Coordinates of C-alpha atoms and ligand atoms in Angstrom, one line a residue:
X1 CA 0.8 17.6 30.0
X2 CA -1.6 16.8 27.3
X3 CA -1.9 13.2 26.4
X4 CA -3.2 12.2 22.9
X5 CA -6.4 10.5 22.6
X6 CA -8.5 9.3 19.9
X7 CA -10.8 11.9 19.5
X8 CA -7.4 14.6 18.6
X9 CA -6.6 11.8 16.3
X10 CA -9.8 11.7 14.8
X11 CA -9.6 15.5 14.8
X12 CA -6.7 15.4 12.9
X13 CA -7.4 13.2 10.0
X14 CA -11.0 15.0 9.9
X15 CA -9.1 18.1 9.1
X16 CA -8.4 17.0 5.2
X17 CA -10.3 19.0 2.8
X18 CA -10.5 19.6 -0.7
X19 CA -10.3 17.9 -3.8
X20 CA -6.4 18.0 -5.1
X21 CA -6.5 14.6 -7.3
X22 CA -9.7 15.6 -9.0
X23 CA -9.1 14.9 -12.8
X24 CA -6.2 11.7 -12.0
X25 CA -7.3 8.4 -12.1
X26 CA -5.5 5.9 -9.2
X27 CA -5.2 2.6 -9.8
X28 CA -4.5 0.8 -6.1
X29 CA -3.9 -2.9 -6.1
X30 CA -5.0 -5.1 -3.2
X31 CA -7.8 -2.6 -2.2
X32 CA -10.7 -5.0 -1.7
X33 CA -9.4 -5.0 2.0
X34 CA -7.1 -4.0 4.6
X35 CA -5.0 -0.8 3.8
X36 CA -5.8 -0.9 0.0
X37 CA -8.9 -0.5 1.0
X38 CA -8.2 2.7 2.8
X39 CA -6.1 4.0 0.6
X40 CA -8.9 3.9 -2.1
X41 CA -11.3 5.5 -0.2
X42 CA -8.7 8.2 0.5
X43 CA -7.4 9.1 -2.8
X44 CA -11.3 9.1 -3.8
X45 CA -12.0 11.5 -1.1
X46 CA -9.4 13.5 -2.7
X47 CA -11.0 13.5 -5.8
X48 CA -9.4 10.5 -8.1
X49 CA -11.6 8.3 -9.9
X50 CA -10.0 5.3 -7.8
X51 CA -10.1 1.6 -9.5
X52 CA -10.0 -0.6 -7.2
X53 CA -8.7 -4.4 -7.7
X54 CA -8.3 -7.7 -6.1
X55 CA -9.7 -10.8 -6.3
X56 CA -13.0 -10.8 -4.4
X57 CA -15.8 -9.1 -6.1
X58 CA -18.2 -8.8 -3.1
X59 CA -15.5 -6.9 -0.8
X60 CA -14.4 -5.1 -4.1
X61 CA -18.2 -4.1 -4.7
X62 CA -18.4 -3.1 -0.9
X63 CA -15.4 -0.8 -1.0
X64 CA -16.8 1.0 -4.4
X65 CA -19.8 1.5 -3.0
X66 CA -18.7 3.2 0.6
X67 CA -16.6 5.1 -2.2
X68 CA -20.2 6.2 -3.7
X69 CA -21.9 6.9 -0.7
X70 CA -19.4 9.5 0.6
X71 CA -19.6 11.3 -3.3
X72 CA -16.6 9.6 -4.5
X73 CA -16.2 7.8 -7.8
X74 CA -14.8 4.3 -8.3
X75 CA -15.0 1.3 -10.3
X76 CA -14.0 -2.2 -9.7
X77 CA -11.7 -4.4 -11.5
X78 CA -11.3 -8.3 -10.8
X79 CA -7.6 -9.2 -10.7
X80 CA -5.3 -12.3 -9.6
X81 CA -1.8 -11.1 -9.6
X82 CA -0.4 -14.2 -8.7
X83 CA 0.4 -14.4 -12.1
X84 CA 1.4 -12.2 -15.6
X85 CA -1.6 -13.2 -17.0
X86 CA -3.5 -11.5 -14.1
X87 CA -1.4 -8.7 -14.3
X88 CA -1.6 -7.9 -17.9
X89 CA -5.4 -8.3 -17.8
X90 CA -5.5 -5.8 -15.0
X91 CA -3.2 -2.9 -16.5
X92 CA -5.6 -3.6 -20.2
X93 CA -8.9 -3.0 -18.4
X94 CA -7.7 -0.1 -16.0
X95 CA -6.5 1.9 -19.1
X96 CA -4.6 4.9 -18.5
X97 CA -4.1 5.6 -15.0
X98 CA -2.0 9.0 -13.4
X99 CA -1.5 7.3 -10.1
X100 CA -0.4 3.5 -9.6
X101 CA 0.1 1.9 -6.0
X102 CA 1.5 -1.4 -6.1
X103 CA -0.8 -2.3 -3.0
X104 CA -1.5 -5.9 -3.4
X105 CA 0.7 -8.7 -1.1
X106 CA 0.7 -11.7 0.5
X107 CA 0.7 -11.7 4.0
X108 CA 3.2 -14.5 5.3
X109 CA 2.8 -16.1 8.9
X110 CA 6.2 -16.3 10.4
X111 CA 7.4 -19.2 10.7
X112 CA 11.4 -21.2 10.4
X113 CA 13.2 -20.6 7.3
X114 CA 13.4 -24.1 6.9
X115 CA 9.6 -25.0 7.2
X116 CA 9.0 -22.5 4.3
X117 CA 7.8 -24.5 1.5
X118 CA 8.8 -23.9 -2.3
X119 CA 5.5 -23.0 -3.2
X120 CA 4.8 -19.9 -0.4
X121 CA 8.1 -19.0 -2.1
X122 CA 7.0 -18.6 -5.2
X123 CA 3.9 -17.4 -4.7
X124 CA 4.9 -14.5 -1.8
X125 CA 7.5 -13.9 -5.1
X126 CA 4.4 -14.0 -7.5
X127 CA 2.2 -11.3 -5.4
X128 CA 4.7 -9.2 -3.4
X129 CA 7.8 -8.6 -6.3
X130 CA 6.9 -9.7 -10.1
X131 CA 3.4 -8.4 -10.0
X132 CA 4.0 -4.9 -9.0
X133 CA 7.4 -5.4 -11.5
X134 CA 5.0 -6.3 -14.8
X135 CA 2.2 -4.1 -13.8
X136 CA 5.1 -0.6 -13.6
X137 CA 6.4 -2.2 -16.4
X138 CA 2.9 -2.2 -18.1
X139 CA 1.9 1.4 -16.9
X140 CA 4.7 4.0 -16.5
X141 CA 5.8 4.4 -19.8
X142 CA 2.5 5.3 -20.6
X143 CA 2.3 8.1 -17.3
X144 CA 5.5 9.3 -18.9
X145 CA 3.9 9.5 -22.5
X146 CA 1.2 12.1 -21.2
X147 CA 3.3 14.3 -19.3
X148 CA 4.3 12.4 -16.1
X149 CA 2.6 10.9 -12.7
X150 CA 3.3 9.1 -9.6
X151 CA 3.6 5.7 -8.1
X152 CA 3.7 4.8 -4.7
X153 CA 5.3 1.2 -3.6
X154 CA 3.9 -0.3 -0.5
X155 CA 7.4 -1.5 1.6
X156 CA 6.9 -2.6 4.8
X157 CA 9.4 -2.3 8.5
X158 CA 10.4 -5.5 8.1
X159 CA 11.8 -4.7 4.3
X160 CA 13.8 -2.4 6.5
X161 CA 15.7 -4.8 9.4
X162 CA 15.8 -8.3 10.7
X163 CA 13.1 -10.3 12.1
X164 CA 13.2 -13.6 13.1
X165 CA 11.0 -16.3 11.3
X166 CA 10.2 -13.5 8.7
X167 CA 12.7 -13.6 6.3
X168 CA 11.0 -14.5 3.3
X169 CA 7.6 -11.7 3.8
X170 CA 10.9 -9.8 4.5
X171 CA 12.7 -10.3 1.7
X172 CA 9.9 -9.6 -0.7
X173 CA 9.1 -6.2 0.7
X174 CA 12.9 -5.1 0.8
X175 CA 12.7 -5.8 -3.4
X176 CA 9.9 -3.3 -3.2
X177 CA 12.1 -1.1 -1.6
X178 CA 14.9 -1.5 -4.3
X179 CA 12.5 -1.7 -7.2
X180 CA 11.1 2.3 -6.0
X181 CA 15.2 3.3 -5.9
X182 CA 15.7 1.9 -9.4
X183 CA 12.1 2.8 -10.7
X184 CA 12.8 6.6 -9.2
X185 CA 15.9 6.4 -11.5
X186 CA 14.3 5.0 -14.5
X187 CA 11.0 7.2 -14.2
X188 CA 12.1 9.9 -12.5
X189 CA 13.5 11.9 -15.9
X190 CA 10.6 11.1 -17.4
X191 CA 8.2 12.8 -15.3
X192 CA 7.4 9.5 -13.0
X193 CA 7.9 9.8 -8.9
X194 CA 8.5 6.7 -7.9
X195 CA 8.3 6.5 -3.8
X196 CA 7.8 3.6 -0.9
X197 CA 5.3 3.7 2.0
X198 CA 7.0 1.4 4.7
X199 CA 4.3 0.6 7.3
X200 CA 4.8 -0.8 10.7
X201 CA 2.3 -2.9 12.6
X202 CA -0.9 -2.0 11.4
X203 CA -4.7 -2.5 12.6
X204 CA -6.7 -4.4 9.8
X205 CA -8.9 -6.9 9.8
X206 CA -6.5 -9.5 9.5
X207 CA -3.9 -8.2 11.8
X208 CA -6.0 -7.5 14.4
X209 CA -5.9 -10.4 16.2
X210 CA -1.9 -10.0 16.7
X211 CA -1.2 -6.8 18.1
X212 CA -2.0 -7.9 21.6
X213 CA 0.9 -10.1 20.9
X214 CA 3.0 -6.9 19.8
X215 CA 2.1 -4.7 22.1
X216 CA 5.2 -5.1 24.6
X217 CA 6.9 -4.3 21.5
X218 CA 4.4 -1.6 20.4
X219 CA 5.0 0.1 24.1
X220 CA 8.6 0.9 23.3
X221 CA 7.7 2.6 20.3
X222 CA 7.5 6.6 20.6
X223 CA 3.3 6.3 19.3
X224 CA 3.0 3.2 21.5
X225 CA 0.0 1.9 19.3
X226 CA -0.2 -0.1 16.1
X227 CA -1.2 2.7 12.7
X228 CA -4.3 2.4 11.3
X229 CA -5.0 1.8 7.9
X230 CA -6.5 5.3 7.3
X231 CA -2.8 6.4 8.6
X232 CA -1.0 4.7 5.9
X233 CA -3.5 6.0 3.3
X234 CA -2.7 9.7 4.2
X235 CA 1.1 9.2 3.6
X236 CA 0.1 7.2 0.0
X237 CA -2.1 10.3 -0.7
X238 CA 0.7 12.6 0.0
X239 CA 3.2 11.1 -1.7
X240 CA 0.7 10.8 -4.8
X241 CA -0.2 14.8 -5.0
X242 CA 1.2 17.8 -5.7
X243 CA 2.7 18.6 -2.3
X244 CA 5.7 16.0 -2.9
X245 CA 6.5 17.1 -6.3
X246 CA 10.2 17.3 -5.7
X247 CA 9.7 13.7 -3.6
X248 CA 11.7 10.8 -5.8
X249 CA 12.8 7.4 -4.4
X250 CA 11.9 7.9 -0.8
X251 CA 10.8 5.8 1.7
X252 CA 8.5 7.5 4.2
X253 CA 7.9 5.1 7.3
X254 CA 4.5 5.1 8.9
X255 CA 5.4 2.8 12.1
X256 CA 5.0 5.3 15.1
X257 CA 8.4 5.5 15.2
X258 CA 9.5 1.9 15.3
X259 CA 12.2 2.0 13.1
X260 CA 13.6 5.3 14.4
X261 CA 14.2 4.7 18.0
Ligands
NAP301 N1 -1.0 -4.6 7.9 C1 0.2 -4.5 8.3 O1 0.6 -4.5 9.5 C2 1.3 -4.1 7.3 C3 2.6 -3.7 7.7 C4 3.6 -3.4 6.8 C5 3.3 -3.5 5.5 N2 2.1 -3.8 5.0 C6 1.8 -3.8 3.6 O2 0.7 -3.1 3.3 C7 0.0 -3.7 2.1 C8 -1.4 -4.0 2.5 O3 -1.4 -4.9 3.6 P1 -2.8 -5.3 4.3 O4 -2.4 -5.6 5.8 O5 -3.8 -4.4 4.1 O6 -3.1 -6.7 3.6 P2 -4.5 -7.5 3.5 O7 -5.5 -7.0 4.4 O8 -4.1 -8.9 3.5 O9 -4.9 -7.1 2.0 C9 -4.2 -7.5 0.9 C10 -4.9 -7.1 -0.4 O10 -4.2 -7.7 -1.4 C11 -5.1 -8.4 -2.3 N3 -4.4 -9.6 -2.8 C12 -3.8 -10.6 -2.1 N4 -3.4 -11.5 -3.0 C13 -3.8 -11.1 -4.2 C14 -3.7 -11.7 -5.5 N5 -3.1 -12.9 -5.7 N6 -4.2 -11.0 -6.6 C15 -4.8 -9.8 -6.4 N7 -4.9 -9.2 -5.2 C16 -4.4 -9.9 -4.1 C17 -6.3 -8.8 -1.4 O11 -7.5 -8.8 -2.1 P3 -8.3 -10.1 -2.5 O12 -8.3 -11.0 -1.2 O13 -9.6 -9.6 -2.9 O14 -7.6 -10.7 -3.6 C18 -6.3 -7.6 -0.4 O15 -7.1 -6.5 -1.0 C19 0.8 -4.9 1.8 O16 1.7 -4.5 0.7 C20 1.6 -5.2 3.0 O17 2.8 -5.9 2.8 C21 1.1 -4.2 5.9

């Protein structure tokens, strides 16, 4: 029996080619880190001029520049979603964009409902739900005024089922999951796919410290490992090009299986 190792995985993702976003520009929020990060340098290697946005110059400057140094383009935008002013600032200076992914969130540690104080509430609402609301709000109509384009939502597992001590990180990312449905029905006629990535556990520089804590979880999982960033990226990149064309108001897991078994 052959058992998967790194190196096939490797092979795989090595095995992208070509440059089908060349002439769209992506606009990915949250991707001064983590998988926002990847999925810039993706949709760059695919040929988008890719902004990328967040709040921290220096790791926003370090992600354009890898973007450079493998022949990519990208510029950097500052942004603070956490509130309208932020976003509107953001959607002025990116200008037209064919390709929006409403990235950006706030990672919650889990903790009792009733230890959750007002302000995480608001603010996970802020980040996670109204931000990615104002800055589709702010952008689609003008992807549908030039003949169409695509947005990709970033869900999450745990928008999907239950978890204990997560329901408000849950609850935001199962909005996302609606606002793609009702965006895919708003958009949709007007040229605009609307679609969700829902990722499982995934390896990033924040999370990386927790999936030893996962793993007996991880094990009963048909991938048996935590994604990688680079992982979620490929599904954002193919729900953004031309091979989903007839793709509207789905949510394509990327969780190893999690969710499915
Ligand atoms: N990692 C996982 O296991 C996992 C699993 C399921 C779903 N997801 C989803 O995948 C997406 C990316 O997660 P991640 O793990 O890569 O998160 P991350 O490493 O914490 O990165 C979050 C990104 O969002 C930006 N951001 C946070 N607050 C912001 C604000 N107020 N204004 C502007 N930008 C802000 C951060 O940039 P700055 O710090 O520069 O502002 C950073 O680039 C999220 O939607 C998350 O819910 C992740």
């Amino acid at each position: 029996m052959h058992t998967r190792t790194d190196t096939d995985i490797d092979a795989h993702t090595d095995t992208r080619t070509g440059t089908p976003l060349a002439g769209r520009t992506a606009l990915v929020t949250g991707s001064t880190d983590g998988i926002g990060a990847a999925i810039a340098r993706t949709l760059a290697a695919r040929g988008a001029m890719v902004i990328v946005s967040g709040r921290s110059a220096e790791r926003g400057r370090d992600v354009v520049d890898a973007i450079a140094a493998a022949g990519g383009r990208a510029r950097f935008v500052r942004a603070d979603l956490a509130d309208g002013a932020g976003v509107r600032a953001l959607a002025e200076a990116a200008g037209p964009v064919d390709i929006l992914v409403n990235n950006a969130a706030m990672l919650i540690t889990p903790s009792p409902t009733a230890d959750v104080a007002e302000e995480l509430i608001d603010g996970a609402l802020a980040v996670n739900v109204k931000a990615a609301f104002l800055l589709t709000g702010l952008v689609a109509p003008g992807m549908a005024a030039r003949g169409g384009g695509a947005i990709v939502n970033l869900g999450s597992v745990n928008g999907l089922r239950g978890a204990a001590h997560s329901a408000l990180y849950s609850a935001t990312k199962a909005t996302v999951h609606s606002l793609t449905a009702s965006w895919a029905a708003e958009y949709g006629p007007r040229g605009v796919r609307v679609n969700t990535v829902a990722p499982g556990p995934t390896v990033t520089d924040k999370t990386v410290l927790l999936m030893d804590h996962i793993q007996p979880v991880l094990d009963r999982t048909p991938a048996g490992r935590a994604g990688r960033a680079e992982e979620v990226a490929a599904a954002v990149a193919f729900l953004a090009g031309d091979d989903a064309t007839h793709i509207h108001g789905a949510t394509l897991t990327v969780d190893g299986g999690l969710t499915a078994v």
